[in-house]
Structures are given as structure tokens and as C-alpha cells.
PDB file of C-alpha atoms and ligand atoms in Angstrom:
ATOM      1  CA  MET A   1      13.516   5.967  11.254  1.00  0.00           C
ATOM      2  CA  ILE A   2      10.115   4.723  10.034  1.00  0.00           C
ATOM      3  CA  LYS A   3       8.461   2.460  12.162  1.00  0.00           C
ATOM      4  CA  GLN A   4       4.839   2.575  11.134  1.00  0.00           C
ATOM      5  CA  ALA A   5       3.112   1.709   8.035  1.00  0.00           C
ATOM      6  CA  ILE A   6      -0.387   1.818   7.167  1.00  0.00           C
ATOM      7  CA  VAL A   7      -2.389  -0.402   4.117  1.00  0.00           C
ATOM      8  CA  PRO A   8      -5.768   1.557   3.480  1.00  0.00           C
ATOM      9  CA  LEU A   9      -7.620  -1.857   2.700  1.00  0.00           C
ATOM     10  CA  ALA A  10     -11.509  -0.172   2.707  1.00  0.00           C
ATOM     11  CA  GLY A  11     -11.913  -0.023  -1.043  1.00  0.00           C
ATOM     12  CA  LEU A  12     -14.429  -2.092  -2.638  1.00  0.00           C
ATOM     13  CA  GLY A  13     -12.348  -3.912  -5.430  1.00  0.00           C
ATOM     14  CA  THR A  14     -15.033  -3.414  -7.818  1.00  0.00           C
ATOM     15  CA  ARG A  15     -12.650  -4.224 -10.671  1.00  0.00           C
ATOM     16  CA  LEU A  16     -12.003  -7.909  -9.535  1.00  0.00           C
ATOM     17  CA  LEU A  17     -15.719  -8.574  -9.325  1.00  0.00           C
ATOM     18  CA  PRO A  18     -17.327 -11.149  -9.111  1.00  0.00           C
ATOM     19  CA  LEU A  19     -13.996 -12.329  -7.160  1.00  0.00           C
ATOM     20  CA  THR A  20     -14.446  -9.533  -4.504  1.00  0.00           C
ATOM     21  CA  SER A  21     -18.438  -9.783  -4.594  1.00  0.00           C
ATOM     22  CA  VAL A  22     -17.696 -12.025  -1.165  1.00  0.00           C
ATOM     23  CA  LEU A  23     -13.849 -12.321  -0.656  1.00  0.00           C
ATOM     24  CA  PRO A  24     -11.464  -8.968   0.358  1.00  0.00           C
ATOM     25  CA  LYS A  25      -9.333  -8.790  -2.651  1.00  0.00           C
ATOM     26  CA  GLU A  26      -6.265  -8.653  -0.378  1.00  0.00           C
ATOM     27  CA  LEU A  27      -7.130 -12.245   0.880  1.00  0.00           C
ATOM     28  CA  LEU A  28      -7.379 -13.556  -2.800  1.00  0.00           C
ATOM     29  CA  PRO A  29      -4.197 -15.622  -3.461  1.00  0.00           C
ATOM     30  CA  ILE A  30      -1.421 -14.722  -5.543  1.00  0.00           C
ATOM     31  CA  ASN A  31       0.582 -17.949  -6.507  1.00  0.00           C
ATOM     32  CA  GLY A  32      -1.349 -20.072  -3.459  1.00  0.00           C
ATOM     33  CA  ILE A  33      -0.501 -16.947  -0.804  1.00  0.00           C
ATOM     34  CA  PRO A  34      -2.938 -14.547   0.257  1.00  0.00           C
ATOM     35  CA  ALA A  35      -1.961 -11.043  -1.284  1.00  0.00           C
ATOM     36  CA  ILE A  36      -1.940  -9.417   1.856  1.00  0.00           C
ATOM     37  CA  GLU A  37       0.910 -11.653   3.339  1.00  0.00           C
ATOM     38  CA  TYR A  38       3.155 -10.004   0.370  1.00  0.00           C
ATOM     39  CA  ILE A  39       2.694  -6.734   1.585  1.00  0.00           C
ATOM     40  CA  ILE A  40       3.546  -7.901   5.513  1.00  0.00           C
ATOM     41  CA  ASP A  41       6.560  -9.564   4.398  1.00  0.00           C
ATOM     42  CA  GLU A  42       7.959  -6.351   2.716  1.00  0.00           C
ATOM     43  CA  CYS A  43       7.190  -4.061   5.592  1.00  0.00           C
ATOM     44  CA  VAL A  44       9.067  -6.819   7.982  1.00  0.00           C
ATOM     45  CA  ASP A  45      11.813  -6.933   5.741  1.00  0.00           C
ATOM     46  CA  ALA A  46      11.884  -2.885   5.784  1.00  0.00           C
ATOM     47  CA  GLY A  47      12.216  -2.908   9.335  1.00  0.00           C
ATOM     48  CA  ILE A  48       8.312  -1.836  10.119  1.00  0.00           C
ATOM     49  CA  LYS A  49       7.330  -2.819  13.495  1.00  0.00           C
ATOM     50  CA  GLU A  50       3.725  -1.564  13.285  1.00  0.00           C
ATOM     51  CA  ILE A  51       1.219  -2.310  10.682  1.00  0.00           C
ATOM     52  CA  ILE A  52      -2.270  -0.469  10.493  1.00  0.00           C
ATOM     53  CA  PHE A  53      -4.584  -1.976   8.312  1.00  0.00           C
ATOM     54  CA  ILE A  54      -7.488   0.417   7.396  1.00  0.00           C
ATOM     55  CA  ILE A  55     -10.585  -2.063   7.064  1.00  0.00           C
ATOM     56  CA  SER A  56     -14.416  -1.782   7.043  1.00  0.00           C
ATOM     57  CA  LYS A  57     -17.382  -3.771   8.666  1.00  0.00           C
ATOM     58  CA  LYS A  58     -17.980  -5.283   5.004  1.00  0.00           C
ATOM     59  CA  LYS A  59     -14.184  -6.468   5.113  1.00  0.00           C
ATOM     60  CA  ASN A  60     -13.868  -8.054   8.379  1.00  0.00           C
ATOM     61  CA  LEU A  61     -12.880 -11.308   6.962  1.00  0.00           C
ATOM     62  CA  ILE A  62      -9.326  -9.635   6.811  1.00  0.00           C
ATOM     63  CA  LYS A  63      -9.231  -9.302  10.570  1.00  0.00           C
ATOM     64  CA  LYS A  64     -10.840 -12.664  10.671  1.00  0.00           C
ATOM     65  CA  TYR A  65      -8.189 -14.091   8.551  1.00  0.00           C
ATOM     66  CA  PHE A  66      -5.324 -13.368  11.426  1.00  0.00           C
ATOM     67  CA  TYR A  67      -7.733 -14.019  14.436  1.00  0.00           C
ATOM     68  CA  HIS A  68      -9.073 -17.784  13.656  1.00  0.00           C
ATOM     69  CA  ASP A  69      -7.500 -19.567  16.522  1.00  0.00           C
ATOM     70  CA  LYS A  70     -10.177 -22.171  16.998  1.00  0.00           C
ATOM     71  CA  MET A  71      -9.818 -23.277  13.335  1.00  0.00           C
ATOM     72  CA  TYR A  72      -6.065 -23.968  13.473  1.00  0.00           C
ATOM     73  CA  LYS A  73      -6.197 -25.000  17.059  1.00  0.00           C
ATOM     74  CA  ASP A  74      -9.012 -27.944  16.392  1.00  0.00           C
ATOM     75  CA  PHE A  75      -7.072 -28.615  13.304  1.00  0.00           C
ATOM     76  CA  LEU A  76      -3.629 -29.505  14.619  1.00  0.00           C
ATOM     77  CA  SER A  77      -4.640 -31.028  17.622  1.00  0.00           C
ATOM     78  CA  LYS A  78      -5.058 -33.961  14.912  1.00  0.00           C
ATOM     79  CA  ASN A  79      -2.995 -33.310  12.317  1.00  0.00           C
ATOM     80  CA  LYS A  80       0.645 -31.768  12.794  1.00  0.00           C
ATOM     81  CA  ASP A  81       0.958 -30.697   8.894  1.00  0.00           C
ATOM     82  CA  PRO A  82       4.136 -28.649   9.112  1.00  0.00           C
ATOM     83  CA  ARG A  83       3.047 -26.566   6.490  1.00  0.00           C
ATOM     84  CA  VAL A  84      -0.340 -25.412   8.434  1.00  0.00           C
ATOM     85  CA  TYR A  85       1.786 -25.352  12.066  1.00  0.00           C
ATOM     86  CA  ASN A  86       3.757 -22.906   9.885  1.00  0.00           C
ATOM     87  CA  HIS A  87       1.230 -20.419   8.883  1.00  0.00           C
ATOM     88  CA  TYR A  88      -0.478 -20.458  11.847  1.00  0.00           C
ATOM     89  CA  LYS A  89       2.858 -19.554  13.924  1.00  0.00           C
ATOM     90  CA  ARG A  90       3.536 -17.066  11.731  1.00  0.00           C
ATOM     91  CA  ASN A  91       0.265 -15.483  11.741  1.00  0.00           C
ATOM     92  CA  LEU A  92       0.491 -15.283  15.831  1.00  0.00           C
ATOM     93  CA  ILE A  93       3.682 -13.496  15.480  1.00  0.00           C
ATOM     94  CA  ASN A  94       2.567 -11.370  12.454  1.00  0.00           C
ATOM     95  CA  ARG A  95      -0.858 -10.154  14.311  1.00  0.00           C
ATOM     96  CA  LYS A  96       1.512  -8.520  17.393  1.00  0.00           C
ATOM     97  CA  MET A  97       2.246  -6.001  15.163  1.00  0.00           C
ATOM     98  CA  ILE A  98      -1.080  -5.432  13.308  1.00  0.00           C
ATOM     99  CA  LYS A  99      -3.616  -2.736  14.147  1.00  0.00           C
ATOM    100  CA  PHE A 100      -7.034  -2.476  12.551  1.00  0.00           C
ATOM    101  CA  VAL A 101      -9.256   1.068  12.255  1.00  0.00           C
ATOM    102  CA  TYR A 102     -12.167   1.254  10.292  1.00  0.00           C
ATOM    103  CA  GLN A 103     -13.232   3.310   7.385  1.00  0.00           C
ATOM    104  CA  ASN A 104     -16.989   2.166   6.834  1.00  0.00           C
ATOM    105  CA  LYS A 105     -17.599   4.334   3.903  1.00  0.00           C
ATOM    106  CA  PRO A 106     -15.014   4.568   0.803  1.00  0.00           C
ATOM    107  CA  LEU A 107     -14.598   8.195   0.503  1.00  0.00           C
ATOM    108  CA  GLY A 108     -11.246   7.969  -1.109  1.00  0.00           C
ATOM    109  CA  THR A 109      -7.365   7.093  -0.138  1.00  0.00           C
ATOM    110  CA  GLY A 110      -7.088  10.583   1.690  1.00  0.00           C
ATOM    111  CA  ASP A 111      -9.873   9.706   3.997  1.00  0.00           C
ATOM    112  CA  ALA A 112      -8.846   6.157   4.517  1.00  0.00           C
ATOM    113  CA  VAL A 113      -5.768   7.863   6.020  1.00  0.00           C
ATOM    114  CA  LEU A 114      -7.546  10.047   8.252  1.00  0.00           C
ATOM    115  CA  LYS A 115      -8.513   7.137  10.118  1.00  0.00           C
ATOM    116  CA  THR A 116      -4.843   6.764  11.280  1.00  0.00           C
ATOM    117  CA  LEU A 117      -4.827  10.277  12.580  1.00  0.00           C
ATOM    118  CA  LYS A 118      -4.247   9.036  16.083  1.00  0.00           C
ATOM    119  CA  LEU A 119      -2.426   6.390  16.097  1.00  0.00           C
ATOM    120  CA  ILE A 120       0.718   8.074  13.862  1.00  0.00           C
ATOM    121  CA  LYS A 121       3.467   8.753  16.223  1.00  0.00           C
ATOM    122  CA  ASP A 122       6.612   9.490  14.396  1.00  0.00           C
ATOM    123  CA  LYS A 123       7.359  12.364  11.904  1.00  0.00           C
ATOM    124  CA  TYR A 124       6.864  10.033   9.201  1.00  0.00           C
ATOM    125  CA  PHE A 125       5.112   7.469   8.056  1.00  0.00           C
ATOM    126  CA  LEU A 126       4.852   4.649   5.572  1.00  0.00           C
ATOM    127  CA  MET A 127       1.860   3.711   2.942  1.00  0.00           C
ATOM    128  CA  LEU A 128       1.636   0.725   0.927  1.00  0.00           C
ATOM    129  CA  LEU A 129      -1.419   0.162  -1.234  1.00  0.00           C
ATOM    130  CA  PRO A 130      -1.824  -3.588  -1.685  1.00  0.00           C
ATOM    131  CA  ASP A 131      -2.832  -3.585  -5.172  1.00  0.00           C
ATOM    132  CA  ASP A 132       0.855  -2.647  -6.199  1.00  0.00           C
ATOM    133  CA  LEU A 133       3.290  -5.406  -5.732  1.00  0.00           C
ATOM    134  CA  ILE A 134       6.921  -4.972  -6.158  1.00  0.00           C
ATOM    135  CA  PHE A 135       9.069  -7.971  -6.575  1.00  0.00           C
ATOM    136  CA  LYS A 136      12.712  -8.733  -6.648  1.00  0.00           C
ATOM    137  CA  LYS A 137      13.640  -5.368  -4.865  1.00  0.00           C
ATOM    138  CA  ASN A 138      12.283  -4.249  -1.622  1.00  0.00           C
ATOM    139  CA  CYS A 139      10.671  -1.157  -2.753  1.00  0.00           C
ATOM    140  CA  SER A 140       9.854   0.336   0.911  1.00  0.00           C
ATOM    141  CA  LYS A 141      12.988  -0.832   2.354  1.00  0.00           C
ATOM    142  CA  GLU A 142      14.911   1.470  -0.293  1.00  0.00           C
ATOM    143  CA  MET A 143      12.589   4.267   0.059  1.00  0.00           C
ATOM    144  CA  ILE A 144      13.514   4.419   3.679  1.00  0.00           C
ATOM    145  CA  LYS A 145      17.026   4.251   3.111  1.00  0.00           C
ATOM    146  CA  VAL A 146      16.306   7.897   0.266  1.00  0.00           C
ATOM    147  CA  HIS A 147      14.412   9.218   3.178  1.00  0.00           C
ATOM    148  CA  ASN A 148      16.916   8.589   5.613  1.00  0.00           C
ATOM    149  CA  LYS A 149      19.302  10.311   3.373  1.00  0.00           C
ATOM    150  CA  TYR A 150      17.434  13.392   2.200  1.00  0.00           C
ATOM    151  CA  ASN A 151      15.285  13.605   5.503  1.00  0.00           C
ATOM    152  CA  SER A 152      12.286  14.034   3.032  1.00  0.00           C
ATOM    153  CA  SER A 153       9.147  12.378   1.740  1.00  0.00           C
ATOM    154  CA  VAL A 154       9.186   9.808  -1.023  1.00  0.00           C
ATOM    155  CA  MET A 155       7.108   8.249  -3.254  1.00  0.00           C
ATOM    156  CA  ALA A 156       7.629   5.356  -5.990  1.00  0.00           C
ATOM    157  CA  SER A 157       7.458   6.275  -9.354  1.00  0.00           C
ATOM    158  CA  MET A 158       7.524   4.468 -12.503  1.00  0.00           C
ATOM    159  CA  SER A 159       7.275   5.544 -16.577  1.00  0.00           C
ATOM    160  CA  VAL A 160       4.092   4.713 -17.911  1.00  0.00           C
ATOM    161  CA  ASN A 161       2.518   4.439 -21.571  1.00  0.00           C
ATOM    162  CA  LYS A 162       1.741   8.198 -22.289  1.00  0.00           C
ATOM    163  CA  ASN A 163      -1.993   6.942 -23.042  1.00  0.00           C
ATOM    164  CA  SER A 164      -2.422   5.817 -19.957  1.00  0.00           C
ATOM    165  CA  VAL A 165      -1.616   8.622 -17.611  1.00  0.00           C
ATOM    166  CA  SER A 166      -5.228   9.030 -16.848  1.00  0.00           C
ATOM    167  CA  ARG A 167      -5.242   6.205 -14.828  1.00  0.00           C
ATOM    168  CA  TRP A 168      -2.541   7.410 -12.345  1.00  0.00           C
ATOM    169  CA  GLY A 169      -1.217  10.090  -9.967  1.00  0.00           C
ATOM    170  CA  ILE A 170       1.435  11.844 -12.591  1.00  0.00           C
ATOM    171  CA  TYR A 171       4.552  13.810 -11.458  1.00  0.00           C
ATOM    172  CA  LYS A 172       6.285  17.037 -12.668  1.00  0.00           C
ATOM    173  CA  LEU A 173       9.846  16.618 -11.820  1.00  0.00           C
ATOM    174  CA  THR A 174      12.201  19.298 -10.926  1.00  0.00           C
ATOM    175  CA  LYS A 175      15.914  18.069 -10.131  1.00  0.00           C
ATOM    176  CA  LYS A 176      17.642  14.460 -10.593  1.00  0.00           C
ATOM    177  CA  LEU A 177      19.095  14.282  -7.413  1.00  0.00           C
ATOM    178  CA  SER A 178      20.848  10.855  -8.127  1.00  0.00           C
ATOM    179  CA  LYS A 179      20.409   7.970 -10.416  1.00  0.00           C
ATOM    180  CA  LEU A 180      17.075   6.634  -9.237  1.00  0.00           C
ATOM    181  CA  ASN A 181      15.491   9.795  -7.442  1.00  0.00           C
ATOM    182  CA  PHE A 182      14.336  13.168  -8.278  1.00  0.00           C
ATOM    183  CA  LEU A 183      12.993  16.214  -6.670  1.00  0.00           C
ATOM    184  CA  ILE A 184       9.237  16.705  -7.417  1.00  0.00           C
ATOM    185  CA  SER A 185       7.345  20.018  -8.107  1.00  0.00           C
ATOM    186  CA  ASP A 186       3.695  18.881  -8.573  1.00  0.00           C
ATOM    187  CA  VAL A 187       1.727  15.783  -8.753  1.00  0.00           C
ATOM    188  CA  VAL A 188      -1.939  15.585 -10.169  1.00  0.00           C
ATOM    189  CA  GLU A 189      -4.422  12.703  -9.724  1.00  0.00           C
ATOM    190  CA  LYS A 190      -5.613  11.395 -12.906  1.00  0.00           C
ATOM    191  CA  PRO A 191      -4.751  13.939 -15.354  1.00  0.00           C
ATOM    192  CA  ASN A 192      -5.763  13.714 -19.102  1.00  0.00           C
ATOM    193  CA  LYS A 193      -3.289  13.294 -21.905  1.00  0.00           C
ATOM    194  CA  LYS A 194      -2.723  16.808 -22.552  1.00  0.00           C
ATOM    195  CA  LYS A 195      -2.514  18.263 -19.038  1.00  0.00           C
ATOM    196  CA  ALA A 196      -0.104  15.483 -17.951  1.00  0.00           C
ATOM    197  CA  PRO A 197       2.955  17.058 -16.464  1.00  0.00           C
ATOM    198  CA  SER A 198       5.072  14.105 -17.515  1.00  0.00           C
ATOM    199  CA  ASN A 199       4.546   9.999 -18.193  1.00  0.00           C
ATOM    200  CA  LYS A 200       5.987   9.275 -14.354  1.00  0.00           C
ATOM    201  CA  ALA A 201       3.307   7.651 -12.228  1.00  0.00           C
ATOM    202  CA  VAL A 202       3.015   7.408  -8.597  1.00  0.00           C
ATOM    203  CA  ILE A 203       3.018   3.829  -7.867  1.00  0.00           C
ATOM    204  CA  GLY A 204       1.376   2.633  -4.223  1.00  0.00           C
ATOM    205  CA  ARG A 205       4.574   3.171  -2.005  1.00  0.00           C
ATOM    206  CA  TYR A 206       4.678   6.351   0.110  1.00  0.00           C
ATOM    207  CA  ILE A 207       6.955   7.764   3.092  1.00  0.00           C
ATOM    208  CA  LEU A 208       4.336  10.574   4.045  1.00  0.00           C
ATOM    209  CA  PRO A 209       4.902  13.529   6.746  1.00  0.00           C
ATOM    210  CA  LYS A 210       2.443  13.381   9.509  1.00  0.00           C
ATOM    211  CA  SER A 211       1.741  17.116   8.507  1.00  0.00           C
ATOM    212  CA  ILE A 212      -0.761  15.603   5.919  1.00  0.00           C
ATOM    213  CA  PHE A 213      -3.637  14.859   8.470  1.00  0.00           C
ATOM    214  CA  SER A 214      -3.877  18.713   8.266  1.00  0.00           C
ATOM    215  CA  LYS A 215      -4.138  19.035   4.861  1.00  0.00           C
ATOM    216  CA  LEU A 216      -6.700  15.750   4.365  1.00  0.00           C
ATOM    217  CA  ILE A 217      -8.854  17.479   7.321  1.00  0.00           C
ATOM    218  CA  ALA A 218      -9.271  20.551   5.257  1.00  0.00           C
ATOM    219  CA  LEU A 219      -9.576  18.807   2.194  1.00  0.00           C
ATOM    220  CA  LYS A 220     -12.939  19.059  -0.304  1.00  0.00           C
ATOM    221  CA  PRO A 221     -13.431  15.714  -2.364  1.00  0.00           C
ATOM    222  CA  GLY A 222     -11.736  15.906  -6.042  1.00  0.00           C
ATOM    223  CA  LYS A 223     -11.251  13.307  -8.469  1.00  0.00           C
ATOM    224  CA  ASN A 224     -14.369  10.836  -8.592  1.00  0.00           C
ATOM    225  CA  GLY A 225     -15.866  12.762  -5.746  1.00  0.00           C
ATOM    226  CA  GLU A 226     -13.050  11.127  -3.007  1.00  0.00           C
ATOM    227  CA  ILE A 227     -10.580  12.755  -1.099  1.00  0.00           C
ATOM    228  CA  ASN A 228      -7.457  11.529  -2.866  1.00  0.00           C
ATOM    229  CA  ILE A 229      -4.462  11.296  -0.988  1.00  0.00           C
ATOM    230  CA  THR A 230      -2.536  12.773  -4.475  1.00  0.00           C
ATOM    231  CA  ASP A 231      -4.449  16.560  -3.679  1.00  0.00           C
ATOM    232  CA  ALA A 232      -3.090  16.596  -0.072  1.00  0.00           C
ATOM    233  CA  ILE A 233       0.256  15.604  -1.164  1.00  0.00           C
ATOM    234  CA  ARG A 234      -0.130  18.486  -3.527  1.00  0.00           C
ATOM    235  CA  LEU A 235      -0.752  20.783  -1.211  1.00  0.00           C
ATOM    236  CA  LEU A 236       1.851  20.240   0.943  1.00  0.00           C
ATOM    237  CA  ILE A 237       4.506  20.384  -1.935  1.00  0.00           C
ATOM    238  CA  SER A 238       3.041  23.593  -3.072  1.00  0.00           C
ATOM    239  CA  GLN A 239       3.806  24.711   0.642  1.00  0.00           C
ATOM    240  CA  ASN A 240       7.540  23.714   0.263  1.00  0.00           C
ATOM    241  CA  GLU A 241       7.469  20.173   1.690  1.00  0.00           C
ATOM    242  CA  LYS A 242      10.451  18.086   0.036  1.00  0.00           C
ATOM    243  CA  PHE A 243       9.038  15.317  -1.799  1.00  0.00           C
ATOM    244  CA  ILE A 244      11.496  12.666  -3.837  1.00  0.00           C
ATOM    245  CA  ALA A 245       9.925  10.634  -6.309  1.00  0.00           C
ATOM    246  CA  HIS A 246      12.180   6.952  -6.507  1.00  0.00           C
ATOM    247  CA  ASN A 247      12.342   5.195  -9.439  1.00  0.00           C
ATOM    248  CA  PHE A 248      12.300   1.649  -7.946  1.00  0.00           C
ATOM    249  CA  LEU A 249      14.081  -1.607  -9.094  1.00  0.00           C
ATOM    250  CA  GLY A 250      11.652  -4.222  -8.522  1.00  0.00           C
ATOM    251  CA  LYS A 251       9.263  -5.933 -10.625  1.00  0.00           C
ATOM    252  CA  TYR A 252       6.091  -4.325 -10.235  1.00  0.00           C
ATOM    253  CA  LEU A 253       2.746  -6.180 -10.732  1.00  0.00           C
ATOM    254  CA  ASP A 254      -0.743  -4.511 -10.724  1.00  0.00           C
ATOM    255  CA  CYS A 255      -3.142  -6.685  -8.758  1.00  0.00           C
ATOM    256  CA  GLY A 256      -6.076  -4.324  -9.021  1.00  0.00           C
ATOM    257  CA  THR A 257      -7.141  -5.073 -12.329  1.00  0.00           C
ATOM    258  CA  MET A 258      -8.647  -8.591 -13.294  1.00  0.00           C
ATOM    259  CA  THR A 259      -5.946  -8.907 -16.178  1.00  0.00           C
ATOM    260  CA  GLY A 260      -3.158  -7.812 -13.808  1.00  0.00           C
ATOM    261  CA  TYR A 261      -4.535 -10.271 -11.123  1.00  0.00           C
ATOM    262  CA  ILE A 262      -4.404 -13.411 -13.635  1.00  0.00           C
ATOM    263  CA  LYS A 263      -1.385 -12.482 -14.822  1.00  0.00           C
ATOM    264  CA  SER A 264       0.282 -11.612 -11.256  1.00  0.00           C
ATOM    265  CA  SER A 265       0.528 -15.646 -10.065  1.00  0.00           C
ATOM    266  CA  PHE A 266       2.140 -16.568 -13.572  1.00  0.00           C
ATOM    267  CA  GLU A 267       4.601 -13.868 -13.014  1.00  0.00           C
ATOM    268  CA  ILE A 268       5.664 -14.531  -9.358  1.00  0.00           C
ATOM    269  CA  SER A 269       5.848 -18.131 -10.261  1.00  0.00           C
ATOM    270  CA  LYS A 270       8.683 -17.628 -12.440  1.00  0.00           C
ATOM    271  CA  LEU A 271      10.633 -15.155  -9.867  1.00  0.00           C
TER     272      LEU A 271
HETATM  273  P1  UTP B   1      -8.632   1.736  -5.692  1.00  0.00           P
HETATM  274  O1  UTP B   1      -9.457   2.649  -5.634  1.00  0.00           O
HETATM  275  O2  UTP B   1      -7.187   1.817  -6.408  1.00  0.00           O
HETATM  276  O3  UTP B   1      -8.991   0.182  -5.301  1.00  0.00           O
HETATM  277  O4  UTP B   1      -7.854   1.933  -4.029  1.00  0.00           O
HETATM  278  P2  UTP B   1     -10.239  -0.137  -4.673  1.00  0.00           P
HETATM  279  O5  UTP B   1     -11.262   0.762  -4.579  1.00  0.00           O
HETATM  280  O6  UTP B   1     -10.165  -1.370  -3.537  1.00  0.00           O
HETATM  281  O7  UTP B   1     -10.951  -1.162  -6.031  1.00  0.00           O
HETATM  282  P3  UTP B   1     -11.736  -0.989  -7.690  1.00  0.00           P
HETATM  283  O8  UTP B   1     -11.221   0.490  -7.992  1.00  0.00           O
HETATM  284  O9  UTP B   1     -13.499  -0.854  -6.835  1.00  0.00           O
HETATM  285  O10 UTP B   1     -11.381  -1.818  -8.200  1.00  0.00           O
HETATM  286  C1  UTP B   1      -6.528   1.784  -3.795  1.00  0.00           C
HETATM  287  C2  UTP B   1      -6.365   1.112  -2.532  1.00  0.00           C
HETATM  288  O11 UTP B   1      -6.936   2.191  -1.669  1.00  0.00           O
HETATM  289  C3  UTP B   1      -8.015   1.424  -0.544  1.00  0.00           C
HETATM  290  C4  UTP B   1      -8.200   0.304  -1.371  1.00  0.00           C
HETATM  291  O12 UTP B   1      -8.574  -0.585  -0.841  1.00  0.00           O
HETATM  292  C5  UTP B   1      -7.058  -0.049  -2.319  1.00  0.00           C
HETATM  293  O13 UTP B   1      -6.343  -0.778  -1.604  1.00  0.00           O
HETATM  294  N1  UTP B   1      -9.145   2.214  -0.259  1.00  0.00           N
HETATM  295  C6  UTP B   1      -9.583   3.630  -1.726  1.00  0.00           C
HETATM  296  C7  UTP B   1      -9.443   2.437   0.760  1.00  0.00           C
HETATM  297  O14 UTP B   1      -9.370   2.188   1.773  1.00  0.00           O
HETATM  298  N2  UTP B   1     -10.522   3.737   0.858  1.00  0.00           N
HETATM  299  C8  UTP B   1     -10.870   4.008   0.186  1.00  0.00           C
HETATM  300  O15 UTP B   1     -12.253   4.772   0.352  1.00  0.00           O
HETATM  301  C9  UTP B   1     -10.717   4.058  -1.112  1.00  0.00           C
END
């Protein structure tokens, strides 16, 4: 069973400047709700019991968001606004399942994952990248079903425009296992169009094996001088760890770019 999820939140969010010059992007509202709340909802609905947020000192506001008790108590003692009361109650429940670890230098997603090494208990765990929101169908829940069926690692997958492959991790697929699930034989971080093995991209939902930590410890910086999670996954695949690409059915919103972020509120309001 997958019971733990990790969420890397320690990146700089430069593509959303100036919005992120002071505020962490994960607290920016999407259709009136801080982005991080959508990730928590997805985890809870997927049966996750513990969520580990990887933050940095610069993004301590994320922790504060869950622990601002005095403000809520002072307000609620004078005003019984049910909307605020319900949110505070929800916060109190959610924070019981949230742990925080720190990555103070943004050395890459792989380095962020390494910070959770001592906290991961089971053989597999879920990872969600919060820029990628998926609606209508709970992608994490579906991936956990795939993991349970095939006893393997799983990554969310989506076809992208061939001209945009250099923005993504791109898969090489070998075998169709079912309508939505494919065996992966390689994955390349942000390849150029000529070297891309396909137009199937990794989207920010992963079920990873605990054995990835030993690969991450030994990994040298790759693309952009960062420790990339994709490079560790590539190593695992080359050593016969079974990875499945799951073509998710939900609606994908890329909230990490300015255009995507602006569109996302409108798209969610239509759902
Ligand atoms: P990205 O590289 O896509 O986003 O990281 P970013 O660094 O936050 O933003 P830009 O590119 O400067 O606009 C994907 C996810 O991984 C986290 C980010 O917070 C984001 O949720 N991340 C990235 C880390 O936690 N640590 C890192 O060193 C890098």
C-alpha cells in the first residue's frame, strides 16, 4: 500500500515572477483557493496518510499557512464566519498528516527528494509536483491502482507537441500493458527534438521505489547543473526496475508558467 506522499516545494518559482518575489507559488490562489490545497485534496482522496513537504527557509510561509492559529482564534472569537471556521478546522485536521523537511539550496528535484530519505518507511512512495494540477479524475489514486496491479513504479504520462519535448522528461515505451499503461524502457530529461525517444512526457505524479535514494546519493548534477529525479529513474530502469507510464484521464493544468497560471483559475471555474 502507498501511504506516504512527498511534495517538493523548495524551487524558486522564477517563471511566475513577480508574483513569487515574496509569496511561494504554492500559496498563490487558483480559483480562490491556495494551490497547495488541491494537492492535499488529491492525496487525501487517494488514501495517503502522511504528506512530506520539502520547503526552504525562504518558503517558511508555507509552514506558517498551516500554523497561523492565533490569527484564526482571535478572529473566530469575535466572528463566527462559517467559511473561515471550516477552513481553520480543515487546517487542523490536515496538518496532523503533514511533515516538513528543508532543502535550503535548490539543487534540483532529485536533491529535494533526498531530503526525505530518513522519513520514507515503505518500499514505495508517491511524489506530486505541485505545478501540475490534474482534475476530474484523481491521477494519484489511479496510479496507486496501477502500482497495486503490477507491483511496479509508475509515472503519469501525457502526449505533448513534438516541438515542445525539450521542456519535459520524455519516455521510450516498449510494451502496451493495457489501454492506459505502458512499460518504459528509458526516460530522458529535456531532450532536444532530434534525440527525443517519443512525444510522451512525464507529468508530475510518480510512484517511486525507496531504492531510488541510493541512486540519488551517487548521482552527479545533470541538465542545468541540477540533480534531476529523471536521471535517477533512468538508472533504475537500466537496472531492470519496472516503471510504467500511466496515460492519465483527468484534465491537466500547468500552473508553473505565467500563461498556465492565469488560465488555470478560468479552467477550474468551468469544471
Ligand atoms: P521546477 O523547476 O519546475 O520549478 O520544479 P521551480 O524551480 O519552482 O520554478 P521555476 O522553474 O524557477 O519557475 C518542479 C518542482 O520541484 C520543486 C519546485 O518547488 C517545484 O514544485 N523543486 C525544484 C524543489 O523542491 N527543489 C529544487 O531544487 C528544484
